[in-house]
Short mmCIF file of C-alpha atoms and ligand atoms in Angstrom, two decimals:
data_model
loop_
_atom_site.label_atom_id
_atom_site.label_comp_id
_atom_site.label_asym_id
_atom_site.label_seq_id
_atom_site.Cartn_x
_atom_site.Cartn_y
_atom_site.Cartn_z
CA UNK A 31 89.10 -78.03 -92.84
CA UNK A 32 90.07 -75.25 -90.44
CA UNK A 33 89.56 -75.64 -86.70
CA UNK A 34 86.62 -73.94 -85.12
CA UNK A 35 86.98 -71.28 -82.46
CA UNK A 36 84.14 -71.59 -79.96
CA UNK A 37 82.65 -68.27 -78.85
CA UNK A 38 81.44 -68.40 -75.24
CA UNK A 39 79.59 -65.23 -74.32
CA UNK A 40 79.41 -64.27 -70.63
CA UNK A 41 77.71 -60.88 -70.90
CA UNK A 42 74.83 -62.16 -68.77
CA UNK A 43 77.10 -63.51 -66.00
CA UNK A 44 80.55 -61.89 -65.84
CA UNK A 45 79.24 -58.79 -67.68
CA UNK A 46 76.45 -58.43 -65.21
CA UNK A 47 79.01 -58.48 -62.38
CA UNK A 48 79.97 -54.88 -63.44
CA UNK A 49 78.81 -52.58 -60.67
CA UNK A 50 75.49 -51.12 -61.91
CA UNK A 51 75.01 -53.54 -64.82
CA UNK A 52 72.48 -55.82 -63.23
CA UNK A 53 69.67 -56.92 -65.51
CA UNK A 54 66.11 -58.24 -64.99
CA UNK A 55 65.14 -61.70 -66.17
CA UNK A 56 63.25 -60.29 -69.16
CA UNK A 57 66.20 -58.06 -70.19
CA UNK A 58 68.51 -61.11 -69.96
CA UNK A 59 66.12 -63.13 -72.09
CA UNK A 60 66.07 -60.46 -74.79
CA UNK A 61 69.82 -60.24 -74.83
CA UNK A 62 70.10 -64.08 -74.88
CA UNK A 63 67.85 -64.13 -77.97
CA UNK A 64 70.09 -61.59 -79.62
CA UNK A 65 73.13 -63.73 -78.74
CA UNK A 66 71.42 -66.71 -80.33
CA UNK A 67 70.81 -64.65 -83.49
CA UNK A 68 74.50 -63.85 -83.46
CA UNK A 69 75.12 -67.58 -83.41
CA UNK A 70 77.13 -67.53 -80.20
CA UNK A 71 78.14 -71.11 -79.42
CA UNK A 72 77.74 -70.91 -75.61
CA UNK A 73 75.69 -68.43 -73.65
CA UNK A 74 76.57 -68.20 -69.98
CA UNK A 75 73.17 -67.14 -68.69
CA UNK A 76 74.00 -66.55 -65.03
CA UNK A 77 74.94 -68.13 -61.79
CA UNK A 78 71.91 -70.12 -60.78
CA UNK A 79 72.79 -70.65 -57.12
CA UNK A 80 73.46 -66.97 -56.40
CA UNK A 81 69.80 -65.89 -56.08
CA UNK A 82 66.28 -66.96 -56.97
CA UNK A 83 66.30 -64.20 -59.62
CA UNK A 84 69.43 -65.62 -61.26
CA UNK A 85 68.03 -69.17 -61.04
CA UNK A 86 64.90 -68.09 -62.86
CA UNK A 87 66.86 -66.15 -65.51
CA UNK A 88 69.04 -69.22 -66.25
CA UNK A 89 65.93 -71.41 -66.34
CA UNK A 90 63.98 -69.05 -68.61
CA UNK A 91 66.90 -68.75 -71.05
CA UNK A 92 67.57 -72.52 -70.94
CA UNK A 93 63.93 -73.14 -71.92
CA UNK A 94 63.83 -70.52 -74.66
CA UNK A 95 67.14 -70.81 -76.48
CA UNK A 96 67.40 -73.64 -79.01
CA UNK A 97 70.52 -73.07 -81.11
CA UNK A 98 73.19 -72.14 -78.56
CA UNK A 99 74.42 -74.13 -75.54
CA UNK A 100 73.18 -72.55 -72.33
CA UNK A 101 75.51 -72.54 -69.37
CA UNK A 102 75.31 -71.74 -65.64
CA UNK A 103 78.26 -70.90 -63.45
CA UNK A 104 78.58 -72.71 -60.12
CA UNK A 105 81.07 -72.78 -57.31
CA UNK A 106 82.75 -76.21 -56.77
CA UNK A 107 80.19 -77.57 -54.31
CA UNK A 108 77.25 -79.98 -54.62
CA UNK A 109 74.54 -77.38 -53.77
CA UNK A 110 75.62 -74.87 -56.44
CA UNK A 111 76.10 -77.62 -59.00
CA UNK A 112 72.61 -79.14 -58.28
CA UNK A 113 71.03 -75.67 -58.64
CA UNK A 114 72.80 -75.19 -61.96
CA UNK A 115 71.65 -78.60 -63.20
CA UNK A 116 68.09 -77.89 -62.07
CA UNK A 117 68.01 -74.52 -63.86
CA UNK A 118 69.37 -76.07 -67.04
CA UNK A 119 66.91 -79.01 -67.10
CA UNK A 120 64.90 -77.57 -70.07
CA UNK A 121 67.96 -76.79 -72.24
CA UNK A 122 68.40 -78.31 -75.64
CA UNK A 123 72.07 -78.29 -74.85
CA UNK A 124 73.19 -77.31 -71.34
CA UNK A 125 76.60 -76.90 -69.68
CA UNK A 126 77.60 -76.67 -66.04
CA UNK A 127 80.59 -74.36 -65.45
CA UNK A 128 82.22 -75.05 -62.11
CA UNK A 129 85.14 -73.14 -60.71
CA UNK A 130 87.60 -72.95 -57.80
CA UNK A 131 90.67 -70.73 -57.29
CA UNK A 132 94.10 -72.33 -57.75
CA UNK A 133 96.58 -69.49 -57.20
CA UNK A 134 98.56 -69.47 -53.92
CA UNK A 135 97.17 -66.08 -53.04
CA UNK A 136 93.49 -67.05 -53.53
CA UNK A 137 93.83 -70.46 -51.94
CA UNK A 138 95.59 -69.18 -48.84
CA UNK A 139 93.90 -65.76 -48.32
CA UNK A 140 90.46 -66.18 -49.83
CA UNK A 141 89.55 -69.88 -49.58
CA UNK A 142 91.83 -70.66 -46.59
CA UNK A 143 92.46 -74.08 -48.08
CA UNK A 144 95.63 -76.07 -48.80
CA UNK A 145 96.47 -76.95 -52.44
CA UNK A 146 95.62 -80.62 -51.66
CA UNK A 147 92.14 -79.61 -50.34
CA UNK A 148 91.55 -77.51 -53.53
CA UNK A 149 92.67 -80.44 -55.71
CA UNK A 150 90.26 -82.76 -53.83
CA UNK A 151 87.32 -80.26 -54.01
CA UNK A 152 87.80 -79.62 -57.72
CA UNK A 153 87.89 -83.38 -58.47
CA UNK A 154 84.82 -84.09 -56.40
CA UNK A 155 82.88 -81.22 -57.93
CA UNK A 156 83.51 -82.31 -61.48
CA UNK A 157 82.70 -85.94 -60.58
CA UNK A 158 79.38 -84.78 -59.08
CA UNK A 159 78.57 -82.44 -62.00
CA UNK A 160 79.41 -85.14 -64.60
CA UNK A 161 76.57 -87.32 -63.20
CA UNK A 162 74.12 -84.47 -63.86
CA UNK A 163 75.29 -83.14 -67.23
CA UNK A 164 77.49 -84.37 -70.08
CA UNK A 165 79.02 -80.98 -70.86
CA UNK A 166 81.20 -79.76 -67.99
CA UNK A 167 83.52 -76.76 -67.97
CA UNK A 168 86.06 -76.43 -65.23
CA UNK A 169 87.69 -73.02 -64.51
CA UNK A 170 90.80 -72.51 -62.40
CA UNK A 171 90.04 -69.07 -61.03
CA UNK A 172 93.14 -66.85 -61.04
CA UNK A 173 94.68 -69.61 -63.16
CA UNK A 174 97.31 -67.42 -64.73
CA UNK A 175 98.82 -66.59 -61.31
CA UNK A 176 98.83 -70.24 -60.25
CA UNK A 177 101.89 -72.42 -59.79
CA UNK A 178 101.94 -74.24 -63.13
CA UNK A 179 102.83 -77.77 -61.91
CA UNK A 180 100.05 -77.65 -59.33
CA UNK A 181 97.65 -76.33 -61.94
CA UNK A 182 98.57 -79.15 -64.29
CA UNK A 183 97.71 -81.67 -61.55
CA UNK A 184 94.31 -80.11 -60.99
CA UNK A 185 93.56 -80.01 -64.70
CA UNK A 186 94.67 -83.58 -65.28
CA UNK A 187 92.46 -84.74 -62.38
CA UNK A 188 89.35 -82.91 -63.54
CA UNK A 189 89.72 -84.14 -67.11
CA UNK A 190 89.94 -87.68 -65.71
CA UNK A 191 86.66 -86.96 -63.91
CA UNK A 192 85.05 -85.97 -67.25
CA UNK A 193 85.53 -82.21 -67.64
CA UNK A 194 85.06 -81.44 -71.32
CA UNK A 195 86.32 -77.82 -71.36
CA UNK A 196 89.23 -76.45 -69.34
CA UNK A 197 89.29 -72.69 -68.85
CA UNK A 198 92.36 -70.86 -67.58
CA UNK A 199 91.30 -67.34 -66.59
CA UNK A 200 93.46 -64.32 -66.16
CA UNK A 201 91.05 -63.22 -63.44
CA UNK A 202 92.81 -60.00 -62.57
CA UNK A 203 93.99 -58.90 -66.01
CA UNK A 204 97.70 -59.30 -65.11
CA UNK A 205 98.82 -61.19 -68.20
CA UNK A 206 100.96 -60.02 -71.18
CA UNK A 207 100.01 -61.60 -74.53
CA UNK A 208 103.20 -63.58 -75.17
CA UNK A 209 103.51 -64.74 -71.61
CA UNK A 210 99.86 -65.78 -71.40
CA UNK A 211 100.05 -67.64 -74.71
CA UNK A 212 103.15 -69.51 -73.59
CA UNK A 213 101.56 -70.27 -70.18
CA UNK A 214 98.65 -72.03 -71.88
CA UNK A 215 101.04 -73.84 -74.30
CA UNK A 216 103.31 -75.09 -71.47
CA UNK A 217 100.39 -76.07 -69.30
CA UNK A 218 98.85 -78.15 -72.13
CA UNK A 219 102.21 -79.87 -72.64
CA UNK A 220 102.35 -80.74 -68.94
CA UNK A 221 98.86 -82.29 -68.78
CA UNK A 222 99.03 -85.84 -70.13
CA UNK A 223 95.34 -85.99 -71.04
CA UNK A 224 95.19 -82.47 -72.47
CA UNK A 225 93.79 -83.67 -75.77
CA UNK A 226 90.64 -84.97 -74.04
CA UNK A 227 89.26 -81.46 -73.45
CA UNK A 228 88.81 -78.20 -75.26
CA UNK A 229 91.03 -75.42 -73.85
CA UNK A 230 89.52 -72.01 -73.18
CA UNK A 231 90.75 -68.56 -72.34
CA UNK A 232 89.01 -65.95 -70.19
CA UNK A 233 90.81 -62.60 -69.84
CA UNK A 234 90.00 -59.45 -67.91
CA UNK A 235 90.97 -56.04 -69.22
CA UNK A 236 92.69 -54.35 -66.25
CA UNK A 237 95.74 -53.42 -68.32
CA UNK A 238 93.76 -53.08 -71.58
CA UNK A 239 95.04 -56.36 -73.00
CA UNK A 240 92.10 -58.75 -72.66
CA UNK A 241 91.59 -59.15 -76.39
CA UNK A 242 95.30 -59.36 -77.15
CA UNK A 243 95.82 -61.94 -74.36
CA UNK A 244 92.88 -64.03 -75.55
CA UNK A 245 94.20 -64.04 -79.12
CA UNK A 246 97.65 -65.07 -77.84
CA UNK A 247 95.98 -67.88 -75.85
CA UNK A 248 94.47 -69.05 -79.12
CA UNK A 249 97.45 -68.56 -81.41
CA UNK A 250 100.35 -69.54 -79.16
CA UNK A 251 98.49 -71.59 -76.53
CA UNK A 252 96.17 -73.54 -78.86
CA UNK A 253 93.00 -72.59 -76.99
CA UNK A 254 89.82 -73.25 -79.06
CA UNK A 255 87.35 -71.38 -76.88
CA UNK A 256 87.32 -67.66 -76.06
CA UNK A 257 85.17 -66.29 -73.29
CA UNK A 258 84.05 -62.79 -73.97
CA UNK A 259 81.27 -60.18 -73.56
CA UNK A 260 79.42 -57.71 -75.78
CA UNK A 261 81.15 -54.29 -75.56
CA UNK A 262 83.75 -55.88 -73.27
CA UNK A 263 81.35 -55.51 -70.32
CA UNK A 264 82.58 -57.09 -67.07
CA UNK A 265 84.07 -56.78 -63.63
CA UNK A 266 86.25 -53.61 -63.15
CA UNK A 267 87.76 -52.80 -66.59
CA UNK A 268 85.76 -55.55 -68.19
CA UNK A 269 86.32 -58.69 -70.15
CA UNK A 270 87.58 -59.55 -73.59
CA UNK A 271 85.22 -57.88 -76.10
CA UNK A 272 83.27 -60.30 -78.33
CA UNK A 273 83.08 -57.95 -81.31
CA UNK A 274 86.82 -57.30 -81.33
CA UNK A 275 87.94 -60.84 -80.85
CA UNK A 276 85.48 -62.17 -83.49
CA UNK A 277 86.37 -59.55 -86.05
CA UNK A 278 90.11 -60.04 -85.46
CA UNK A 279 89.77 -63.73 -86.15
CA UNK A 280 87.51 -63.22 -89.16
CA UNK A 281 89.50 -60.28 -90.67
CA UNK A 282 92.88 -61.96 -90.10
CA UNK A 283 91.81 -65.46 -91.09
CA UNK A 284 95.10 -65.61 -93.01
CA UNK A 285 96.94 -65.53 -89.67
CA UNK A 286 94.66 -67.45 -87.31
CA UNK A 287 93.33 -70.01 -89.79
CA UNK A 288 90.22 -70.54 -87.66
CA UNK A 289 86.47 -70.54 -88.41
CA UNK A 290 84.03 -68.69 -86.17
CA UNK A 291 80.33 -69.39 -86.40
CA UNK A 292 79.25 -65.82 -85.47
CA UNK A 293 76.87 -63.97 -87.81
CA UNK A 294 78.61 -60.62 -87.51
CA UNK A 295 75.70 -58.68 -89.06
CA UNK A 296 73.98 -58.75 -85.66
CA UNK A 297 76.90 -57.29 -83.76
CA UNK A 298 75.89 -53.58 -83.74
CA UNK A 299 72.31 -54.41 -82.68
CA UNK A 300 73.69 -56.59 -79.83
CA UNK A 301 76.03 -53.81 -78.77
CA UNK A 302 73.22 -51.22 -78.67
CA UNK A 303 70.92 -53.57 -76.80
CA UNK A 304 73.54 -54.28 -74.08
CA UNK A 305 74.49 -50.61 -73.80
CA UNK A 306 70.90 -49.48 -73.52
CA UNK A 307 69.98 -52.14 -71.03
CA UNK A 308 72.94 -51.58 -68.70
CA UNK A 309 73.43 -47.84 -69.27
CA UNK A 310 77.10 -48.50 -70.15
CA UNK A 311 77.66 -46.13 -73.02
CA UNK A 312 79.97 -47.28 -75.83
CA UNK A 313 82.87 -44.87 -76.34
CA UNK A 314 82.81 -43.33 -79.90
CA UNK A 315 86.30 -44.62 -80.77
CA UNK A 316 85.58 -48.20 -79.57
CA UNK A 317 86.69 -50.74 -82.20
CA UNK A 318 83.93 -52.20 -84.37
CA UNK A 319 80.92 -50.83 -82.43
CA UNK A 320 81.92 -47.24 -81.61
CA UNK A 321 80.12 -44.48 -83.49
CA UNK A 322 83.41 -43.43 -85.14
CA UNK A 323 84.62 -46.94 -85.88
CA UNK A 324 83.98 -46.45 -89.59
CA UNK A 325 83.98 -42.62 -89.84
CA UNK A 326 86.63 -40.89 -91.90
CA UNK A 327 87.15 -37.21 -90.98
CA UNK A 328 90.37 -36.28 -92.70
CA UNK A 329 90.15 -35.27 -96.36
CA UNK A 330 92.95 -37.62 -97.44
CA UNK A 331 91.17 -40.57 -95.86
CA UNK A 332 87.76 -39.63 -97.34
CA UNK A 333 89.31 -39.26 -100.75
CA UNK A 334 91.08 -42.63 -100.44
CA UNK A 335 87.91 -44.46 -99.29
CA UNK A 336 85.90 -43.00 -102.18
CA UNK A 337 88.50 -44.16 -104.68
CA UNK A 338 88.97 -47.60 -103.13
CA UNK A 339 87.35 -48.63 -99.87
CA UNK A 340 90.20 -50.83 -98.74
CA UNK A 341 92.70 -47.94 -98.78
CA UNK A 342 91.61 -47.15 -95.20
CA UNK A 343 89.01 -49.76 -94.26
CA UNK A 344 89.86 -53.33 -93.29
CA UNK A 345 86.31 -54.34 -92.53
CA UNK A 346 82.96 -53.31 -94.11
CA UNK A 347 80.61 -51.42 -91.79
CA UNK A 348 77.65 -53.30 -93.25
CA UNK A 349 79.28 -56.61 -92.30
CA UNK A 350 78.97 -55.87 -88.62
CA UNK A 351 75.50 -54.43 -88.85
CA UNK A 352 76.08 -50.69 -89.47
CA UNK A 353 73.60 -49.35 -91.96
CA UNK A 354 75.18 -45.94 -92.47
CA UNK A 355 72.72 -43.89 -90.41
CA UNK A 356 70.19 -44.00 -93.18
CA UNK A 357 66.72 -42.46 -93.00
CA UNK A 358 64.66 -45.64 -93.08
CA UNK A 359 61.09 -44.87 -92.37
CA UNK A 360 58.72 -41.91 -92.02
CA UNK A 361 55.28 -40.84 -91.02
CA UNK A 362 53.62 -42.63 -93.90
CA UNK A 363 55.34 -46.01 -93.38
CA UNK A 364 53.02 -48.84 -92.62
CA UNK A 365 53.17 -51.66 -90.12
CA UNK A 366 54.61 -54.13 -92.62
CA UNK A 367 57.48 -51.81 -93.58
CA UNK A 368 58.12 -51.26 -89.88
CA UNK A 369 58.12 -55.01 -89.17
CA UNK A 370 60.41 -55.70 -92.15
CA UNK A 371 62.89 -53.03 -90.97
CA UNK A 372 62.93 -54.64 -87.54
CA UNK A 373 63.79 -57.92 -89.14
CA UNK A 374 66.57 -56.33 -91.18
CA UNK A 375 67.97 -54.85 -87.97
CA UNK A 376 67.97 -58.30 -86.40
CA UNK A 377 65.22 -57.40 -83.89
CA UNK A 378 62.62 -60.01 -83.17
CA UNK A 379 59.76 -59.05 -80.93
CA UNK A 380 58.10 -61.90 -79.12
CA UNK A 381 54.45 -61.34 -79.88
CA UNK A 382 52.15 -59.46 -82.19
CA UNK A 383 51.10 -57.25 -79.26
CA UNK A 384 54.74 -56.22 -78.73
CA UNK A 385 54.99 -55.37 -82.40
CA UNK A 386 51.72 -53.36 -82.26
CA UNK A 387 53.00 -51.48 -79.18
CA UNK A 388 56.31 -50.67 -80.81
CA UNK A 389 54.51 -49.60 -84.04
CA UNK A 390 52.22 -47.27 -82.04
CA UNK A 391 55.24 -45.69 -80.44
CA UNK A 392 56.94 -45.44 -83.81
CA UNK A 393 53.90 -43.54 -85.22
CA UNK A 394 53.96 -41.19 -82.25
CA UNK A 395 57.61 -40.58 -82.82
CA UNK A 396 57.16 -40.07 -86.56
CA UNK A 397 54.59 -37.35 -85.81
CA UNK A 398 57.19 -35.40 -83.87
CA UNK A 399 60.39 -36.15 -85.72
CA UNK A 400 60.57 -35.98 -89.52
CA UNK A 401 63.50 -38.31 -90.06
CA UNK A 402 63.57 -41.67 -88.37
CA UNK A 403 66.92 -43.42 -88.26
CA UNK A 404 67.79 -47.06 -87.51
CA UNK A 405 69.14 -45.87 -84.13
CA UNK A 406 65.69 -44.41 -83.34
CA UNK A 407 64.03 -47.68 -84.07
CA UNK A 408 66.50 -49.65 -81.96
CA UNK A 409 66.04 -47.23 -79.03
CA UNK A 410 62.29 -47.47 -79.42
CA UNK A 411 62.11 -51.24 -79.36
CA UNK A 412 64.71 -51.52 -76.56
CA UNK A 413 62.85 -49.18 -74.30
CA UNK A 414 59.57 -50.78 -75.35
CA UNK A 415 60.83 -54.20 -74.20
CA UNK A 416 61.98 -52.74 -70.91
CA UNK A 417 58.70 -50.93 -70.38
CA UNK A 418 56.48 -53.84 -71.24
CA UNK A 419 57.79 -56.18 -68.60
CA UNK A 420 56.88 -54.05 -65.53
CA UNK A 421 53.76 -52.11 -64.90
CA UNK A 422 54.03 -50.65 -61.46
CA UNK A 423 54.58 -47.16 -62.96
CA UNK A 424 53.94 -45.84 -66.48
CA UNK A 425 54.56 -42.47 -68.04
CA UNK A 426 51.47 -40.49 -69.25
CA UNK A 427 52.42 -36.84 -69.77
CA UNK A 428 54.60 -34.03 -68.52
CA UNK A 429 54.60 -30.24 -68.61
CA UNK A 430 57.39 -28.12 -67.30
CA UNK A 431 58.25 -24.39 -67.10
CA UNK A 432 61.70 -22.91 -67.07
CA UNK A 433 62.86 -19.43 -67.62
CA UNK A 434 66.10 -17.57 -66.87
CA UNK A 435 65.90 -16.26 -63.36
CA UNK A 436 62.85 -18.35 -62.38
CA UNK A 437 62.82 -21.61 -60.52
CA UNK A 438 61.95 -24.50 -62.90
CA UNK A 439 58.68 -26.33 -62.19
CA UNK A 440 57.32 -29.72 -63.49
CA UNK A 441 53.96 -31.35 -63.40
CA UNK A 442 53.86 -35.02 -64.29
CA UNK A 443 51.04 -37.51 -64.81
CA UNK A 444 51.89 -41.17 -64.54
CA UNK A 445 50.21 -44.42 -63.59
CA UNK A 446 50.83 -46.15 -60.29
CA UNK A 447 49.33 -49.67 -60.20
CA UNK A 448 47.07 -48.77 -63.10
CA UNK A 449 45.69 -45.54 -61.55
CA UNK A 450 46.62 -42.12 -62.93
CA UNK A 451 48.29 -39.73 -60.50
CA UNK A 452 49.43 -36.18 -60.86
CA UNK A 453 52.39 -34.74 -59.03
CA UNK A 454 54.38 -31.56 -59.16
CA UNK A 455 57.62 -30.08 -57.88
CA UNK A 456 60.19 -27.36 -58.38
CA UNK A 457 63.86 -28.22 -58.89
CA UNK A 458 67.27 -26.95 -59.92
CA UNK A 459 66.40 -27.56 -63.56
CA UNK A 460 63.48 -29.07 -65.45
CA UNK A 461 64.92 -32.59 -65.24
CA UNK A 462 65.48 -32.23 -61.54
CA UNK A 463 61.98 -30.83 -61.05
CA UNK A 464 60.37 -33.74 -62.90
CA UNK A 465 62.33 -36.38 -60.96
CA UNK A 466 61.40 -34.61 -57.71
CA UNK A 467 57.75 -34.55 -58.80
CA UNK A 468 57.80 -38.32 -59.30
CA UNK A 469 59.62 -38.87 -56.00
CA UNK A 470 57.10 -36.63 -54.21
CA UNK A 471 54.47 -39.29 -54.86
CA UNK A 472 56.55 -42.49 -54.86
CA UNK A 473 58.80 -41.83 -51.86
CA UNK A 474 61.26 -44.56 -53.04
CA UNK A 475 64.15 -43.03 -51.01
CA UNK A 476 66.48 -44.30 -53.73
CA UNK A 477 69.80 -42.60 -54.36
CA UNK A 478 70.58 -41.65 -57.94
CA UNK A 479 74.09 -42.84 -58.71
CA UNK A 480 74.14 -42.09 -62.46
CA UNK A 481 72.32 -39.82 -64.87
CA UNK A 482 73.41 -39.70 -68.46
CA UNK A 483 71.98 -38.31 -71.71
CA UNK A 484 72.97 -39.42 -75.13
CA UNK A 485 71.81 -38.07 -78.51
CA UNK A 486 70.78 -41.16 -80.41
CA UNK A 487 71.49 -39.92 -83.92
CA UNK A 488 73.81 -37.04 -83.35
CA UNK A 489 71.81 -33.83 -84.06
CA UNK A 490 69.53 -31.63 -81.97
CA UNK A 491 66.56 -33.18 -83.83
CA UNK A 492 67.70 -36.53 -82.37
CA UNK A 493 65.92 -38.42 -79.62
CA UNK A 494 67.67 -38.12 -76.28
CA UNK A 495 68.36 -41.44 -74.62
CA UNK A 496 68.59 -41.11 -70.84
CA UNK A 497 69.98 -43.64 -68.38
CA UNK A 498 69.16 -43.31 -64.70
CA UNK A 499 70.89 -45.60 -62.19
CA UNK A 500 69.26 -45.87 -58.79
CA UNK A 501 70.58 -47.54 -55.64
CA UNK A 502 68.38 -48.65 -52.72
CA UNK A 503 69.12 -51.03 -49.86
CA UNK A 504 72.22 -52.42 -51.64
CA UNK A 505 70.45 -52.97 -54.94
CA UNK A 506 71.47 -51.07 -58.11
CA UNK A 507 69.19 -50.81 -61.17
CA UNK A 508 69.29 -48.99 -64.47
CA UNK A 509 66.31 -47.38 -66.14
CA UNK A 510 66.43 -46.20 -69.75
CA UNK A 511 64.05 -43.76 -71.56
CA UNK A 512 64.05 -42.29 -75.07
CA UNK A 513 62.21 -39.30 -76.41
CA UNK A 514 62.86 -36.22 -78.54
CA UNK A 515 62.22 -34.19 -75.36
CA UNK A 516 65.02 -35.03 -72.92
CA UNK A 517 62.92 -34.04 -69.86
CA UNK A 518 60.34 -36.61 -70.95
CA UNK A 519 63.12 -39.17 -71.68
CA UNK A 520 64.47 -38.49 -68.12
CA UNK A 521 61.07 -39.01 -66.50
CA UNK A 522 60.58 -42.29 -68.44
CA UNK A 523 64.06 -43.46 -67.42
CA UNK A 524 63.33 -42.68 -63.82
CA UNK A 525 60.02 -44.52 -63.84
CA UNK A 526 61.65 -47.52 -65.58
CA UNK A 527 64.31 -47.66 -62.87
CA UNK A 528 61.67 -47.49 -60.17
CA UNK A 529 59.83 -50.35 -61.82
CA UNK A 530 62.92 -52.45 -61.60
CA UNK A 531 63.59 -51.54 -57.99
CA UNK A 532 60.07 -52.55 -57.25
CA UNK A 533 60.38 -56.00 -58.85
CA UNK A 534 63.98 -57.19 -58.57
CA UNK A 535 64.99 -60.18 -56.41
CA UNK A 536 68.03 -60.06 -54.20
CA UNK A 537 71.22 -61.47 -55.48
CA UNK A 538 74.65 -62.36 -54.09
CA UNK A 539 78.02 -61.73 -55.69
CA UNK A 540 79.21 -64.53 -58.01
CA UNK A 541 82.69 -64.69 -56.60
CA UNK A 542 84.34 -64.36 -53.19
O1 KIV B 312 87.45 -64.19 -63.96
C1 KIV B 312 87.25 -65.35 -63.60
O2 KIV B 312 88.12 -66.03 -63.08
C2 KIV B 312 85.92 -65.88 -63.76
C3 KIV B 312 85.75 -67.35 -63.48
C4 KIV B 312 84.62 -67.61 -62.53
C5 KIV B 312 85.51 -68.06 -64.80
O3 KIV B 312 85.03 -65.17 -64.13
ZN1 ZN B 313 85.82 -63.34 -65.15
#
């Protein structure tokens, strides 16, 4: 029997550390459910000690998820570890992930600790954590830039204390595949009790090699856990991308000889959900989940694929959840057909009332747009989930006037704490006028740091999906709105961002 490669997803923790990618508790729960559908082995749900909001997110996910292990990050101190254990109490299977930096640079300049102090703190932390949880992961932050003999001493000590997984991050994305693979291999050879733990890799993408480095850590180094994120989301240039690493191991099973438990059919839906929630658009030529990943433009390629698919395709689009942009439903489709299509797309709404709301919005959309694509349905349910959780502001209607040579003007009706209000403004363009009309009533004072529009299914008949990122008093939130009218989509996105600003708890950075 082939070895299993454990897939550890950290979209909700390391991914969320991307500037601007912060998520609400309910958004995290929806993504966690999608990760469970994907059959991810371990979901890192957050960093419980970093804020009350993160604690609640980890706790909610731990209580809801049944099939994946739920994990919380914690620094190597008793308080963080206790908070993680507390948040994970309701988990079917929980893991505490504790870390401390081991590179000379981080120990001296950041921690201001001697190597012996770091060794002592790591040992004590794992001893403390082991009394609270059976499944303990230890990470040596900036592990790849650590002095290997010292790192081997730390790892040996924490395994002796009961660490069950040892993770060696390339925290700053400095590694080269062959060198990183050999580093893990040599380190394992130097640690006498190496076989008592599972070895894990965690690579950042600063030089664009996170996936290659992770795969080298597996193939050369013998790691059996890969830490990754949907769409490669993460600090700076991001993390190793889940969809790429999983499809590499599945497609080249002949080379890796490993099994992965992931149900790849849910990959595209997961990618869309993460992109819509965070406002991080997936580039069209991104492997596996980019819009062009399976598109063949040249005549020679098209001809080849028509004659025999494998002339130019090494994976099947359907296997990762692409359903070829087909027209799925229309105006006459009923609730059951809608519900069934949601199931086929891997979307599970939590309650009958959520399905009813989504169905009502689907009917409204079908009245205005003759062809409804899978992408429309995914946008509709994703923005439905985001809208349902907060009710400070809600979109009602909008009218706007724009004409060459005239100043655009917008009038918007929306609800504020359940009461309808009407507000109007002029602006540079109709979108600007409608945002200003909202702001004229709300006075949030927030700064807009990102505004982006994306055509969901590629034509002018398509719905526009708008992301608005707002910043206020050090907090950054994303709002998403979808509508065939991009001015309306923009107003919805702005209101959704205001709702999040209104509700979100403070957080502190996970590292540093
Ligand atoms: O990149 C890193 O070193 C991390 C650790 C905290 C695991 O994210
Ligand atoms: Zn990281």
